[in-house]
Amino acid sequence: MVLLEIKQVEKTYRTKLGFQQCVALRGISCKVEEGEFVAIMGASGSGKTTLLNILASLDRPSAGEVLLDGIKLSDIPDRELSRFRRDKLGFVFQDFNLLDSFSLRDNILLPLVLARRPLAEMEQRLIPVADMLGITTLLAKFPYEVSGGEKQRTAVARAVITEPRLLLADEPTGALDSRASANLLQVFTKLNCLGRTILMVTHSAQAASYARRVLFISDGRLVSQLFRAADENDHSFFARIISSQSALAGGGEQNG
Amino acid sequence: MAEQSSRGFYRRLAWTNIRRNRVFCLPFALAVAVVSAVFFLCVGIAFSDGLSNMPSGATARAIFAFGVFTFALFAFFFMFYLNHFLVKQRKKEFGLYAVLGLSKNHVGRILLWENFLLIGGGMLSGILLGALFGQLLFSLLKQLIHAAPGLQLRIPPVAYLGVAILFALVFAATAVYNLAQIRLANPISLLQSEKRGEKKSRFLLPAALLGLAMLGFAYYFAWTIENYAIALGVFFPLAMLVICATYLLFAAGSIAVLRLLRANKRFYYRPEHFVSISGMFHRMKQNAAGLATICILSTMLTVTLTTTLSLYLGQEKILAERYPQDLAIYSGGAEGADAAAYDAELSDLAALYDITLRPAETEPEAISVLETLPHSLYDAQNNWFYCDISGADADATAFIQELRKGKDPLVYGYFDDIFSARQEGYTMFGGLLFLGAFFSIVFLVIAVLLIYFKQVSEGYEDKARYLILQQVGMDAQQVQDTIRRQVRWVFILPLLATMLHMLFASRIITRMLEAFLLYDWGMTLRCSLGVCLLFILLYFVVYQLTARIYYRIVRHSV
Ligand SMILES: Nc1ncnc2c1ncn2[C@@H]1O[C@H](COP(=O)(O)OP(=O)(O)O)[C@@H](O)[C@H]1O
Ligand SMILES: [Mg+2]
């Protein structure tokens, strides 16, 4: 079943003065099936964050449509939008975006509190999620007291505790060292095995190699994609991503 | 040539920075302007020729000189504090400069130019402001102290010098501080300095309880003081106690209460409370001292105004208490005939001045004497002439002055009259009220600037928080409600504390005023009520204005 459908999405930023335009996305189309783990790869400035913000309904496209579960995002009225976001989507950001004023527990519970879930349900959901992410012992701490990897796992816990239809991640390993990155990506793989649909944006081939499918974005366009074979190991997929990436970069250089 | 253009470069860059950071720079320059205007006037009045010629001018000058010194000290630290706000806010920008390849020297020069422009501009406008409003204020002062109309305020050159010296010092101190900030910091820590975590607070409950005990003791003591001698003696110690207690309660008490609220899970885990309570935690941990300072400034303001206003308005009551009769002359044991002669002499002189003397009604002994010696003003038992005077005040004053000039064998030094006292009272109480109002306005301006700087810098901090909240699914309405609730609490806490302090302070003020023979507790209460109402009104205007700025900053991202 198709979970997410992106149809000819374009995004043009206008600078404050209005006479300069910046085209961030130039007609992006793709589909994401339920249960997939997709990575979108591209150089910095290629429009990844812009695309993700549009998928997250945090930003609106200049043209085109985004459908989640068959619902057009543009059809959702503004006052329903935050509820939609809360119920259907989970986010993980590069710089964690945890609230300093909340303990890790409260950071994770935040979406449930906003959804007015009963206290008992909160506790019930928290325990397995925290267990899976290995942060059970840290729950009483505050974000500034834990490491980057632990912060990011907390952010993942916050994103999945609502059991969203789609988990969106923007450079989730961008601020982590390689060990914490590997650890986090293993968590993503595990979540994917448990049936969670994940769309991750990254510029790291290492991170992308954990996905089942990799889309390459360049200059606001999707330029190619790679599927991971059913029995392919991480190393060989990583090698293919690298060669694809350098082929694209080489092509780009020839064009430019 | 190249040197010339590069100097222009730094100045231009500084000017651009000021314009871009105008939310902070403008109020900072305003603070400089207000402080320099006030200082300019203080120095100007304290050293003006006019002051020495006024009745009780010497006393007034002493008070002013003391005020000038205190104010200079205070102004210095206040400006330093505001500057620290300004720099803290912009550390990220400095880090960025460093990353972009501007050397620390360059950043330092830009910063020096910025401060020079801000302080210089503020100072000049302040002096202009002071010169303009000075005349207005001076005529108000003359009105209050019933001074002769011919009096002129000529601000001596020393006032310009004073302001220049004060702000040269401020500039030097802030320059050293800012340069040190840049020099000591490495770019990364500058870039991240905004997101630093907060310290864990320990000894919260003991500190909160100590604060509560101190406040309770101070309140109880203030409420139960029996006489003015004690009140005068303990006023400053009690004020110190209350100030300490306020700081403790804002810093520790608020956190303790919030912890209790957070411990109540059913209450805490609701959208209305969840974000607000944790936000208040954050807010109180960082800003308890600032809020306590606002509260203390507000209390000082209301106490000062209430006291001086009570004295001014209660002057007639004080005079009535102090001078049961309008005129009293001690005769040192005159014989009946002499007394009668002097009596007639007084009455004749009075007639010359269009006034009539009546035997004082208030002195019981005088009345008994009147039965034996009808129409006489002489109280044989006590050897005093007591009389009330009816007629125009000006005539009476002239009469008294004439009397004081004339040497009469019957008068042995003691001579007491309500008219001279009234004139002295106006000078003293009017001067005090003027000073009280003047410094209240200064306190108010400081409190307002503090509130403004807090709101704005918090707005920038909270912006990121509210963005995150939206990303995890808080809707615009919830965000707005949360912001409202939080802003309202931050505003109302200092106000509530001020009003509570004021309630108890009104008791001790009443007692202290008894030292001046003012026994009107009702009037003190009315004065403090009026002052408080005025203050609440002003406070809410400030609240509206700064809250709007805060909303605008926060919503920019929303
Ligand atoms: N708010 C914005 N206003 C104007 N231009 C923007 C804005 N956000 C992004 N851009 C531009 O759009 C392009 C894509 O940016 P982004 O999506 O952030 O790239 P990526 O996340 O792949 O590094 C860049 O050229 C960037 O300068
Ligand atoms: Mg990005």
Tab-separated table of N, CA, C and O and ligand atoms in Angstrom, chain A residues 13 22 24 43-50, ligand 1:
chain	number	residue	atom	x	y	z
A	13	TYR	N	11.819	29.836	-2.935
A	13	TYR	CA	11.924	30.814	-1.844
A	13	TYR	C	12.120	32.184	-2.441
A	13	TYR	O	12.880	32.356	-3.389
A	22	CYS	N	14.948	31.867	-5.072
A	22	CYS	CA	15.825	30.733	-4.888
A	22	CYS	C	14.968	29.494	-5.080
A	22	CYS	O	14.047	29.264	-4.306
A	24	ALA	N	14.412	25.884	-4.627
A	24	ALA	CA	14.980	24.819	-3.817
A	24	ALA	C	14.563	23.449	-4.344
A	24	ALA	O	15.330	22.496	-4.303
A	43	ALA	N	23.837	16.429	-1.722
A	43	ALA	CA	24.812	17.337	-1.146
A	43	ALA	C	24.083	18.411	-0.331
A	43	ALA	O	22.865	18.565	-0.447
A	44	SER	N	24.834	19.120	0.437
A	44	SER	CA	24.265	20.211	1.214
A	44	SER	C	23.728	21.285	0.271
A	44	SER	O	24.359	21.621	-0.733
A	45	GLY	N	22.539	21.764	0.544
A	45	GLY	CA	21.944	22.794	-0.305
A	45	GLY	C	21.145	22.230	-1.467
A	45	GLY	O	20.621	22.981	-2.280
A	46	SER	N	21.031	20.878	-1.531
A	46	SER	CA	20.319	20.289	-2.660
A	46	SER	C	18.802	20.311	-2.466
A	46	SER	O	18.057	19.988	-3.374
A	47	GLY	N	18.340	20.685	-1.292
A	47	GLY	CA	16.901	20.821	-1.074
A	47	GLY	C	16.294	19.751	-0.191
A	47	GLY	O	15.058	19.623	-0.096
A	48	LYS	N	17.125	19.003	0.519
A	48	LYS	CA	16.616	17.892	1.330
A	48	LYS	C	15.722	18.369	2.469
A	48	LYS	O	14.610	17.892	2.657
A	49	THR	N	16.245	19.343	3.202
A	49	THR	CA	15.469	19.844	4.341
A	49	THR	C	14.167	20.477	3.868
A	49	THR	O	13.115	20.307	4.494
A	50	THR	N	14.255	21.187	2.764
A	50	THR	CA	13.064	21.813	2.219
A	50	THR	C	11.996	20.751	1.920
A	50	THR	O	10.824	20.912	2.290
C	1	LIG	N1	13.915	29.902	4.287
C	1	LIG	C1	14.636	29.968	3.159
C	1	LIG	N2	14.652	31.113	2.442
C	1	LIG	C2	15.372	31.187	1.291
C	1	LIG	N3	16.090	30.201	0.800
C	1	LIG	C3	16.125	29.019	1.446
C	1	LIG	C4	15.403	28.849	2.668
C	1	LIG	N4	15.613	27.602	3.118
C	1	LIG	C5	16.435	27.009	2.230
C	1	LIG	N5	16.735	27.864	1.234
C	1	LIG	C6	17.565	27.554	0.048
C	1	LIG	O1	17.058	26.409	-0.568
C	1	LIG	C7	18.108	25.549	-0.952
C	1	LIG	C8	17.916	24.179	-0.332
C	1	LIG	O2	18.115	24.269	1.035
C	1	LIG	P1	17.943	23.014	2.029
C	1	LIG	O3	16.673	22.359	1.734
C	1	LIG	O4	18.124	23.511	3.407
C	1	LIG	O5	19.179	22.123	1.594
C	1	LIG	P2	19.798	20.843	2.345
C	1	LIG	O6	18.940	20.521	3.501
C	1	LIG	O7	19.823	19.777	1.303
C	1	LIG	O8	21.187	21.217	2.740
C	1	LIG	C9	19.399	26.216	-0.549
C	1	LIG	O9	19.940	26.837	-1.672
C	1	LIG	C10	18.980	27.225	0.486
C	1	LIG	O10	19.820	28.364	0.387
